[in-house]
Each structure stands twice: as C-alpha cells, then as structure tokens.
Short mmCIF file of C-alpha atoms and ligand atoms in Angstrom, two decimals:
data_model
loop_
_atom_site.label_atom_id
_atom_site.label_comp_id
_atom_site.label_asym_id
_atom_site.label_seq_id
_atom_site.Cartn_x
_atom_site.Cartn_y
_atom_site.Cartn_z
CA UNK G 1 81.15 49.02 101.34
CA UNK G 2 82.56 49.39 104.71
CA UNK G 3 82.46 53.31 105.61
CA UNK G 4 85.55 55.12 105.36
CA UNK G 5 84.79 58.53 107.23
CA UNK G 6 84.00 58.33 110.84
CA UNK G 7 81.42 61.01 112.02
CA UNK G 8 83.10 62.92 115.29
CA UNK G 9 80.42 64.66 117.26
CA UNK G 10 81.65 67.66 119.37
CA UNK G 11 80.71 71.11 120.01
CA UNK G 12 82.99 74.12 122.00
CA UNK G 13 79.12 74.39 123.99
CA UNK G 14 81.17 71.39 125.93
CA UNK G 15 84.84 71.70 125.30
CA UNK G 16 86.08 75.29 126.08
CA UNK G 17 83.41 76.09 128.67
CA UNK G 18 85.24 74.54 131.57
CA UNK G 19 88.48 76.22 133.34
CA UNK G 20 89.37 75.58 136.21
CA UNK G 21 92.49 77.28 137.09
CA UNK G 22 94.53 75.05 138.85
CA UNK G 23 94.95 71.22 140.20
CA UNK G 24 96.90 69.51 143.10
CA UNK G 25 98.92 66.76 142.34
CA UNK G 26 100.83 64.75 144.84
CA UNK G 27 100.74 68.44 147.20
CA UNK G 28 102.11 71.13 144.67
CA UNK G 29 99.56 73.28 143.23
CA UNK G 30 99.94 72.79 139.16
CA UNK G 31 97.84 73.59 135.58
CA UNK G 32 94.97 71.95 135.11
CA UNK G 33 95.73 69.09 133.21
CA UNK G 34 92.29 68.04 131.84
CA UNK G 35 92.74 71.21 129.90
CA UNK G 36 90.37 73.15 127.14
CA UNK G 37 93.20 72.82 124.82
CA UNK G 38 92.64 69.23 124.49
CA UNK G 39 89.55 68.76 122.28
CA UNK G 40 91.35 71.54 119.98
CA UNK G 41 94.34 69.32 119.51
CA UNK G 42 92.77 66.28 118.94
CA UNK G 43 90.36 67.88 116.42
CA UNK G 44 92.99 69.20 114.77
CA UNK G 45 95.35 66.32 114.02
CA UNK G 46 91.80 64.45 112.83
CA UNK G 47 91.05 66.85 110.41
CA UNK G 48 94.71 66.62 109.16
CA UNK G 49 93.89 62.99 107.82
CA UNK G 50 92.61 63.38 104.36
CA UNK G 51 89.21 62.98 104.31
CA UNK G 52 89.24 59.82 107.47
CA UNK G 53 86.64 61.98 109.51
CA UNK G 54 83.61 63.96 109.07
CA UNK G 55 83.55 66.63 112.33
CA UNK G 56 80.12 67.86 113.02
CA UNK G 57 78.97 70.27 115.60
CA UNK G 58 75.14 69.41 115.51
CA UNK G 59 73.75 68.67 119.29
CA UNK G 60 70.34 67.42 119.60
CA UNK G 61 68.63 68.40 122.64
CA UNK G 62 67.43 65.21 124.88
CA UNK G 63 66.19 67.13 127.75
CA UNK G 64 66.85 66.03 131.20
CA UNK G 65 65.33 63.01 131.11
CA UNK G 66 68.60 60.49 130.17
CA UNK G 67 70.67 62.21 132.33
CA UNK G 68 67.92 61.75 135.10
CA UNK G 69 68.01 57.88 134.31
CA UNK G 70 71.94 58.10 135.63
CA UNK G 71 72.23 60.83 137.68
CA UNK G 72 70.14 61.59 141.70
CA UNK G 73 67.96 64.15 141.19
CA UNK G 74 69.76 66.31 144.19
CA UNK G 75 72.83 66.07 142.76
CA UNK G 76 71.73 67.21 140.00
CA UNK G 77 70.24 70.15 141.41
CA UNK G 78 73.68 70.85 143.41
CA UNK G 79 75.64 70.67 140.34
CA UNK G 80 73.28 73.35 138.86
CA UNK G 81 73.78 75.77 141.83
CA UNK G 82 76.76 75.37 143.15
CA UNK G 83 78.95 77.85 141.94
CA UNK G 84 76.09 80.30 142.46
CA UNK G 85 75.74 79.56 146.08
CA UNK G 86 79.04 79.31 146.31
CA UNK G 87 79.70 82.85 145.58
CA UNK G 88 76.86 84.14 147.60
CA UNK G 89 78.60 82.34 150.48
CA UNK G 90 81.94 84.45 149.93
CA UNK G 91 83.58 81.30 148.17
CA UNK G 92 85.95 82.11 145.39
CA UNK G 93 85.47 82.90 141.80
CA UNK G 94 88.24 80.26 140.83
CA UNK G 95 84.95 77.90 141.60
CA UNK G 96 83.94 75.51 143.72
CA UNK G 97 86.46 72.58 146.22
CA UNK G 98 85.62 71.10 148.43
CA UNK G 99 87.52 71.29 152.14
CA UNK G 100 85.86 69.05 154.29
CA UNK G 101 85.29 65.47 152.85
CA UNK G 102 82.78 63.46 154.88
CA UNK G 103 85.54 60.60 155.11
CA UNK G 104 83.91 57.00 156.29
CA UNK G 105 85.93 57.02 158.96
CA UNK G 106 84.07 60.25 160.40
CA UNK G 107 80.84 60.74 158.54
CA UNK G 108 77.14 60.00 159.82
CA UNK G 109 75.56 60.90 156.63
CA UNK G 110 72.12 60.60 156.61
CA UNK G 111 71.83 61.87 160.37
CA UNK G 112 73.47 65.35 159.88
CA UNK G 113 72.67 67.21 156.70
CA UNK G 114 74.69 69.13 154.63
CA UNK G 115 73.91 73.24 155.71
CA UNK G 116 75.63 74.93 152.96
CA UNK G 117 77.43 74.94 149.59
CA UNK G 118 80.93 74.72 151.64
CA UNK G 119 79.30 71.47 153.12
CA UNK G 120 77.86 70.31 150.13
CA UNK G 121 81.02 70.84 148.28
CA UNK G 122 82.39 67.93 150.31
CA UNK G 123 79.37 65.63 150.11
CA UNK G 124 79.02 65.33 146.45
CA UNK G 125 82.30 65.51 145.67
CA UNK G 126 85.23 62.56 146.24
CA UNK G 127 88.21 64.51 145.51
CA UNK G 128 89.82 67.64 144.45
CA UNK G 129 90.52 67.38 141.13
CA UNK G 130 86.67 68.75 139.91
CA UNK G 131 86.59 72.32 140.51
CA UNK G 132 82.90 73.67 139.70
CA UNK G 133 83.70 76.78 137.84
CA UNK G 134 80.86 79.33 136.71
CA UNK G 135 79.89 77.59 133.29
CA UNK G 136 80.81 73.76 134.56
CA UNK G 137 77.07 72.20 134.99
CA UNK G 138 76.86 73.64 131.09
CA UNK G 139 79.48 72.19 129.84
CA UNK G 140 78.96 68.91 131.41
CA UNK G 141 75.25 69.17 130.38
CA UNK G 142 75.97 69.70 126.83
CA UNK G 143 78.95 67.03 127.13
CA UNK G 144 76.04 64.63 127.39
CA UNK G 145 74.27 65.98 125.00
CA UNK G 146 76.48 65.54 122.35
CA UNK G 147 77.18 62.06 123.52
CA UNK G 148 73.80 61.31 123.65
CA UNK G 149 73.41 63.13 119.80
CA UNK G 150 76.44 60.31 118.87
CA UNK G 151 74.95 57.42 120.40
CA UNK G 152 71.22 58.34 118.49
CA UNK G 153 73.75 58.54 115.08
CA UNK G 154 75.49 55.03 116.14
CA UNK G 155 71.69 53.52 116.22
CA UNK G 156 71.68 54.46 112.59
CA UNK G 157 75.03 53.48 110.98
CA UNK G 158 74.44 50.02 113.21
CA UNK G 159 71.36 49.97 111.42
CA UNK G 160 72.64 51.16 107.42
CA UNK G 161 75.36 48.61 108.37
CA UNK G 162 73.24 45.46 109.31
CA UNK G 163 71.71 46.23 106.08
CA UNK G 164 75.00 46.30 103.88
CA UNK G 165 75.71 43.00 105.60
CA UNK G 166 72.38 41.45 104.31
CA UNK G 167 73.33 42.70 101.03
CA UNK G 168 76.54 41.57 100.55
CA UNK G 169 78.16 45.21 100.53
CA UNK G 170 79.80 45.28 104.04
CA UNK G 171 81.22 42.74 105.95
CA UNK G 172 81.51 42.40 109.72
CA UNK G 173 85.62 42.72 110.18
CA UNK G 174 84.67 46.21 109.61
CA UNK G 175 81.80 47.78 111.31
CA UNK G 176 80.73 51.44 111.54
CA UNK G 177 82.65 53.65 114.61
CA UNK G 178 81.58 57.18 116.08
CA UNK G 179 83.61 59.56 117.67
CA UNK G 180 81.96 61.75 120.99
CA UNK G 181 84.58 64.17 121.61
CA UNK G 182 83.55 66.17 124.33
CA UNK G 183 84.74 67.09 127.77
CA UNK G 184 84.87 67.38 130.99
CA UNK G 185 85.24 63.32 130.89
CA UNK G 186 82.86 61.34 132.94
CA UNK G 187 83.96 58.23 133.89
CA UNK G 188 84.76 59.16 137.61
CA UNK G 189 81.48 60.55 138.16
CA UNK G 190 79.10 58.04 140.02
CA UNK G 191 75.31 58.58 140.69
CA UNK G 192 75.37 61.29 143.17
CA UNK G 193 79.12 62.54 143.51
CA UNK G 194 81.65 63.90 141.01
CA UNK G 195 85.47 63.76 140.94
CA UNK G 196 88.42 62.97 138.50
CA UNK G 197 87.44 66.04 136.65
CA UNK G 198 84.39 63.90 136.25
CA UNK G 199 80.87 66.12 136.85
CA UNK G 200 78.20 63.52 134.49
CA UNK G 201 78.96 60.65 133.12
CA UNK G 202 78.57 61.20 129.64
CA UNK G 203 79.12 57.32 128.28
CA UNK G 204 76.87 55.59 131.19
CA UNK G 205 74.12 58.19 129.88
CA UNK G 206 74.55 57.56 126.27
CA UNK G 207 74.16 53.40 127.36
CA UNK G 208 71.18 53.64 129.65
CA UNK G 209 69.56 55.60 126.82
CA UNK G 210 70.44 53.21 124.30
CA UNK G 211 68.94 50.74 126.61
CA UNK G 212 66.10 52.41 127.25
CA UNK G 213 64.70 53.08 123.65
CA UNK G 214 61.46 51.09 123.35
CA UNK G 215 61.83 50.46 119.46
CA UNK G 216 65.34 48.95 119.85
CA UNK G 217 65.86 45.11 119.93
CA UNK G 218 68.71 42.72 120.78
CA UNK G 219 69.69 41.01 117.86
CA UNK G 220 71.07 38.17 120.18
CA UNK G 221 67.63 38.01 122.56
CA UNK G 222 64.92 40.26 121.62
CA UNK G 223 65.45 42.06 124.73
CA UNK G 224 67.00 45.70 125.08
CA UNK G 225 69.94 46.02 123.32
CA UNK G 226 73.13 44.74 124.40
CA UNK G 227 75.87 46.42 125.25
CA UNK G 228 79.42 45.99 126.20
CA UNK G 229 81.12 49.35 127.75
CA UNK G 230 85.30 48.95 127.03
CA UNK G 231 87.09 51.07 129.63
CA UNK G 232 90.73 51.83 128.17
CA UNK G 233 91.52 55.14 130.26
CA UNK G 234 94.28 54.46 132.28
CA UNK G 235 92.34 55.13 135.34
CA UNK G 236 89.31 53.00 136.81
CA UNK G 237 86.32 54.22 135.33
CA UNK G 238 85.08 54.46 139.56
CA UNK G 239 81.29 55.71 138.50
CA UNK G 240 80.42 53.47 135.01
CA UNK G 241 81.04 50.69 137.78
CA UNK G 242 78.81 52.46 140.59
CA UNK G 243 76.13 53.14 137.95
CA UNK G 244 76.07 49.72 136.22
CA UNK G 245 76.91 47.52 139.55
CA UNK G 246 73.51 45.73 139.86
CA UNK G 247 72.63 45.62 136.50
CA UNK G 248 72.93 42.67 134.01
CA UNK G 249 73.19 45.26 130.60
CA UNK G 250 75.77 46.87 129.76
CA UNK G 251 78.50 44.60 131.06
CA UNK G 252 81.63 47.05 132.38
CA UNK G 253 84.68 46.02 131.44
CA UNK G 254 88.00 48.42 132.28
CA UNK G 255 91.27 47.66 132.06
CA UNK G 256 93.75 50.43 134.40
CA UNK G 257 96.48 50.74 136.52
CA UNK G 258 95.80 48.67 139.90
CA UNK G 259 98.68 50.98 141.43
CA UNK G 260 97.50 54.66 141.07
CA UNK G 261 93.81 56.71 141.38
CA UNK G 262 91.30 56.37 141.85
CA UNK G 263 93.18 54.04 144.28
CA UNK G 264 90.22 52.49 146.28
CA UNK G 265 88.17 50.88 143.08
CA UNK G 266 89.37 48.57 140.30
CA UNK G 267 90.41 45.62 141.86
CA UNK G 268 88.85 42.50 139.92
CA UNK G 269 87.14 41.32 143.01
CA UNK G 270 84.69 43.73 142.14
CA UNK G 271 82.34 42.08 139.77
CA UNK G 272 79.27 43.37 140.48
CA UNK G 273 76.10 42.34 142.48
CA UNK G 274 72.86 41.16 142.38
CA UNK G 275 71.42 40.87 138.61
CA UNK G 276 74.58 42.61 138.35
CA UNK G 277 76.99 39.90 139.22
CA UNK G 278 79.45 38.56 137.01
CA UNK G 279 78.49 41.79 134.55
CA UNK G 280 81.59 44.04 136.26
CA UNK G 281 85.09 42.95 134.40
CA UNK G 282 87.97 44.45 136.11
CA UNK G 283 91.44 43.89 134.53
CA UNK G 284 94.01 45.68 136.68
CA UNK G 285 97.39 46.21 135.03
CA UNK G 286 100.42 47.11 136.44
CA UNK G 287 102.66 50.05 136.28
CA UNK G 288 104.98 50.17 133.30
CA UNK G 289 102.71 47.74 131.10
CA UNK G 290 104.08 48.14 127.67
CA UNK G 291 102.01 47.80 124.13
CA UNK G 292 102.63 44.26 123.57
CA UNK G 293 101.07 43.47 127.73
CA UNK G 294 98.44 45.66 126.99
CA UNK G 295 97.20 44.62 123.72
CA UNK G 296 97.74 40.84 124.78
CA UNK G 297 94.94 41.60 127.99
CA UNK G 298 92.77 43.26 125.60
CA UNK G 299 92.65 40.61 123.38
CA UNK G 300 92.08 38.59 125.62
CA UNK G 301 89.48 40.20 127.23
CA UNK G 302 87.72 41.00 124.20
CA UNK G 303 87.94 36.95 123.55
CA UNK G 304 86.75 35.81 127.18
CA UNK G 305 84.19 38.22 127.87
CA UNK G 306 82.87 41.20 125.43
CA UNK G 307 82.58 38.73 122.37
CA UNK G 308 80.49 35.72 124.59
CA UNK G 309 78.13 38.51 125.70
CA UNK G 310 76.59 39.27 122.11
CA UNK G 311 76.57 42.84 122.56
CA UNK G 312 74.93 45.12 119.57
CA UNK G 313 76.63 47.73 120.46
CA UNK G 314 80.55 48.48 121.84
CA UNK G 315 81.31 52.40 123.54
CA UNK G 316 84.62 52.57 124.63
CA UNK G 317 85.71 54.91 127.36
CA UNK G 318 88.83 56.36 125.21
CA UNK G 319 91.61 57.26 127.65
CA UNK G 320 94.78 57.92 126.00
CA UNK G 321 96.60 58.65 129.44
CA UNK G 322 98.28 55.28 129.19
CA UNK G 323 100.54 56.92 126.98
CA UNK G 324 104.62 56.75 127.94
CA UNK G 325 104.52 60.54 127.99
CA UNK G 326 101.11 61.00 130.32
CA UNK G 327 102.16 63.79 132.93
CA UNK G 328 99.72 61.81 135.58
CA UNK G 329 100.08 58.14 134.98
CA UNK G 330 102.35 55.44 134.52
CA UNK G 331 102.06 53.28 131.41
CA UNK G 332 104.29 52.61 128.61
CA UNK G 333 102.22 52.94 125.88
CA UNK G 334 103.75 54.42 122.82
CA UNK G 335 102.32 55.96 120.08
CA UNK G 336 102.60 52.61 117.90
CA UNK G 337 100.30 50.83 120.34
CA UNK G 338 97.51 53.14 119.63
CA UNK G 339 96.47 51.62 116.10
CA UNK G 340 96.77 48.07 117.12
CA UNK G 341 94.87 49.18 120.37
CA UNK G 342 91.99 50.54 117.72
CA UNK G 343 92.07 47.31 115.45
CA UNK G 344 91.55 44.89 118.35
CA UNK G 345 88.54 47.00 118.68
CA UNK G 346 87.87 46.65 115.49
CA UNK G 347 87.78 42.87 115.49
CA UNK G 348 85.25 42.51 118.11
CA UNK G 349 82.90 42.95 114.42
CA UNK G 350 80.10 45.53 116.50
CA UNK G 351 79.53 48.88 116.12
CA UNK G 352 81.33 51.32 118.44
CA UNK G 353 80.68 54.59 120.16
CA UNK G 354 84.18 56.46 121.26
CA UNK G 355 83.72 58.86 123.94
CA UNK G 356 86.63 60.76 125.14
CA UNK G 357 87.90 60.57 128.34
CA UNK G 358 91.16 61.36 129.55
CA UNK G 359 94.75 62.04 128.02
CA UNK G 360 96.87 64.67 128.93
CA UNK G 361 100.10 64.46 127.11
CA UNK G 362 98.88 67.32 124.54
CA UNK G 363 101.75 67.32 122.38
CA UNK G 364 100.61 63.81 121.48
CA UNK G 365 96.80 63.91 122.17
CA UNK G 366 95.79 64.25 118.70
CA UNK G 367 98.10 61.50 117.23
CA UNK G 368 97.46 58.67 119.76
CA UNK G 369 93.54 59.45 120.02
CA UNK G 370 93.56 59.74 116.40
CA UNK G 371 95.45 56.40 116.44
CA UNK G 372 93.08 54.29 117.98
CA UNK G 373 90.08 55.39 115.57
CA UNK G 374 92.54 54.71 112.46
CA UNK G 375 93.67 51.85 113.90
CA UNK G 376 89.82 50.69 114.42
CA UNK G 377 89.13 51.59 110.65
CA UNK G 378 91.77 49.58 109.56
CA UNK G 379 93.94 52.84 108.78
CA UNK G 380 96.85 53.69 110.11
CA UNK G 381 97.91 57.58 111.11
CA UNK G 382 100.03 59.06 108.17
CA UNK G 383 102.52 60.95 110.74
CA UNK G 384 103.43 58.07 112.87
N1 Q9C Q 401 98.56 61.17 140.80
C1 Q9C Q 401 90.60 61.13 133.97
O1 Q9C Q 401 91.56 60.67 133.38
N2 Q9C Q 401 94.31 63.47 139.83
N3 Q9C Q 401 90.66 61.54 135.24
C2 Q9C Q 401 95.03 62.33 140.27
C3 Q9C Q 401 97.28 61.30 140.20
C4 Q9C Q 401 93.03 63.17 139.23
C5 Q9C Q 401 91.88 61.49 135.99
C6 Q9C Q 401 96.48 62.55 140.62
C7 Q9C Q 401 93.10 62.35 137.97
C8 Q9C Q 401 91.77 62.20 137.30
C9 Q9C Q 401 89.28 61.27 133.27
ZN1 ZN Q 402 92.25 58.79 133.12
#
C-alpha cells in the first residue's frame, strides 16, 4: 500500500517568531517578504485537501549537538546574543543589520577582530536581508528542530516502506514523502555567516544528522547513508554548498537562476573539492525558464546524477519562488508546473524529506507548495 497522507512537521515555536520589519530591495525600503504569513497559508491550503496530509506540531528536542555538526561554535554563540548586545549598544529594537561588511576587497580578517555587536553584525552576516530580531536565534533553533524531528520520522517511513516492498504491498514508483515546514529558510546560511533571510541551515542539519546516526546503513554500500540534497529554490542554495563542499555524502545538487542573488555562487564550475569533488551539481538556469525548460533539466538531472549516486534518502530544498508571480525573482513557472515538478521527484523511487525554503508570492504559496507534494504523491491539487 503506498501511503496516501503525508506527515507535515511544523510548529508556530518556528514560524511566527520571526519579524523583521522591513527589507531593501534593489534601494527602496519594502515589507519583508519572507513573511510569518507564509507557513499559515501554506498550511492552510494543505489542510484544504481532503484527508492528503496529516499536520503535526510535535518537536523533539535534539539538543545542540546536530546543529553543532553544521554550524562554528562562535557563530553560534553570536547568533544567540546578538540582539541582546545589540540593544545594550544603543542599536535598534527593529533588530540587528549589519552596516559595515568586511568586503574582500578591504578586510584583514583574522588580524583585526571584531570589537562589538555593530562589528560583528557585519562579520557574520553577507547581506541585508537577515535582520536578527529579539526572538530570531529561537525561531531558527526550533526551525531545526522540527526539521531534525522530520528527518528522525523519514528514517521510519523509509524503513515501514522497505518493508512493504519486501512484502509485495508497496512498490518503489511511490515512496513515502515528509513535509518540514518551518521558517526562517536556511539555505543561504553557510557555516559561520547568515544571509538570505537564512540564520541555520535547517536541511544541511537534518543531512549531517542523518549521516551521522551510527545504526543507519547504506543500502547501496554499507556505509552511512546516502543522500542526495535537490535544491529547487530559485536562488543558489550559497551555504548547503559551503557546508557540503569537501565532502563526498550528501551530493548537492541546485538548480537556480545564474542571473540574480545570491549573484557570486552557483555557477557549475563549482563542483566541489577535495573528497568533495565532483559531489557539488550546479545547474544554472536562465531568466524566464518556463515549466517545460525546467522540468526537462530536472529530469535530466535526476537521470545523470541523483539516480547513479544510490542515495537512500532525497531532501529537497522546496523553493516555490520560481513561480511567474514571485515578487523577487524571475522564472516562469506557473502553477501547472508545480505537480509535474513533484512527480519527477517522485520517480527518482527514494524517500524524500521537503523542507521549506523560499516563496513569496502568498496569494499562491499554498497552491504551488501544495502542488509539488501532490504532484510527488501522484495527486494532483483539486483547485488548480
Ligand atoms: N533582487 C530565499 O529565497 N534579497 N532567500 C534579494 C533580490 C534576498 C532569498 C533581492 C533574497 C533572499 C530563502
Ligand atoms: Zn529563494
């Protein structure tokens, strides 16, 4: 029996803690687009779909050890602090930005040190689109946590699901999917600097710690278990590459505009080094790709690369800003693509993780995320 509700983990600890009262985008001072009004949408045009999805709110606590596995210690500690500081130090209550960047061009890192928050805004931080507002470092922490929660749950429906196999009840053109809907996103954030409205990186914790359980074998090796990470946000995922760039397991694969932010990453010279190389997939599209371009690449690089590497498990970074409609991007993406984007997923055969990442068309958030996990259950939306 292939199962026909898909579990969505989530939890308002994580998705209404963070509010940051403004952005800049291309110089004008504007709404924040990664908005808490996003997870409310999206939850709300799941639970609209008969009985497709089973929400729960239960967050196991991992401690601070998996998010120590991704994240430097001192940031880390910065993160936790900031806004504190920050407000000792006269900053604003709208949170912490950055005003002083310690461009390449200028910086001697290493030789001076940062002396204060103001300072350290600018060190661990790449941009200015990650305000650190009073309750951030929660929300980000518990983002993770519930991540981590769905990727302990995916260990046992990958499991319950090998075993229908064996048995004859299940077959592999439809394996088990989970759903971590959470924010802030975390695809931007690297090792030791936030940015993109990125603070941890929820899906490169969830992997490592997949990776890291003892008791959990590669059904294609014996080794850790395998895993392929599927980048669909229209941006480059900037810190799953940083994280993963000298390391053999997961294999990173994104596909993202070439032409727009995070500007300086993505190209598909960058395939990773050391152990690492060959294990970093970049597929940059360009502007105004339309559903037929953009479920053509996928296949394809679900063909060439993600199916040869035998992974046990899939977690796709699920960006729905390549929508038509996105206020920041520049795709073409309609909401038709979104099913057919979900059952090339589906066809890969391996059980998949969705975490949520970006998206900020809300009037059509919940129908095109919602799209891509019917799609990958072999459904199809009933409001399309
Ligand atoms: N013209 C995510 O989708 N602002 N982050 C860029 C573009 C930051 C996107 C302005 C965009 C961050 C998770
Ligand atoms: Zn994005």
């Amino acid at each position: 029996m292939a199962p026909s509700r898909m579990k969505v983990f989530t939890s308002t600890l994580c998705t209404t803690m963070h509010t940051p009262a403004f952005e800049f985008l291309s110089g004008s001072e504007t709404h924040f687009y990664e908005s808490p009004d996003r997870p409310g949408v999206i939850l709300k045009y799941l639970e609209s779909q008969g009985d497709a999805f089973e929400v729960t709110e239960r967050v196991e606590d991992f401690g601070p050890g998996p998010i120590e596995r991704v994240h430097k210690q001192d940031f880390l500690d910065y993160l936790k602090t900031a806004y504190e500081e920050w407000i000792e130090e006269g900053g604003h209550p709208n949170g912490v930005l950055p005003g002083t960047i310690p461009h390449y061009k200028v910086a001697r890192l290493g030789k001076l040190k940062a002396a204060n928050c103001l300072a350290k805004s600018g060190e661990y931080c790449f941009d200015l689109s990650a305000v650190i507002t009073k309750d951030t470092f929660k929300a980000a922490w518990n983002a993770a946590q519930v991540t981590l929660t769905a990727a302990k749950d995916l260990v046992r429906a990958a499991d319950e699901f090998e075993q229908s196999v064996e048995a004859g009840s299940a077959t592999r053109k439809n394996p088990p999917g989970l759903y971590a809907l959470v924010r802030p996103p975390g695809h931007h954030a690297q090792s030791d600097i936030c940015g993109g409205y990125c603070y941890l990186n929820n899906l490169a914790i969830a992997a490592q710690w997949l990776i890291d359980q003892p008791g959990l074998k590669s059904k294609a090796d014996g080794g850790p278990k395998r895993i392929v990470i599927l980048d669909i946000d229209f941006h480059h995922g900037n810190g799953t590459q940083e994280i993963f760039y000298t390391a053999a397991n997961p294999l990173y694969t994104s596909l993202h505009s070439i032409d727009d932010y995070p500007y300086f990453t993505g190209s598909a010279l960058e395939k990773g080094e050391g152990e690492g190389l060959g294990f970093n997939i970049n597929i940059p599209m360009p502007q105004a790709t339309t559903n037929d371009d953009y479920v053509e690449t996928l296949d394809k690089l679900i063909k060439d690369h993600v199916i040869p590497f035998k992974p046990d498990y899939v977690l796709v970074s699920l960006g729905v800003d390549t929508y038509k409609d996105d206020p920041i991007a520049g795709f073409l993406v309609t909401s038709e693509g979104y099913p057919r984007i979900g059952n090339s997923i589906r066809k890969i055969g391996v059980p998949t993780l969705f975490v949520q990442e970006g998206g900020y068309c809300i009037e059509k958030l919940g129908l095109n995320v919602g799209g891509i996990l019917l799609g990958y259950m072999g459904k199809t939306g009933t409001t399309l």
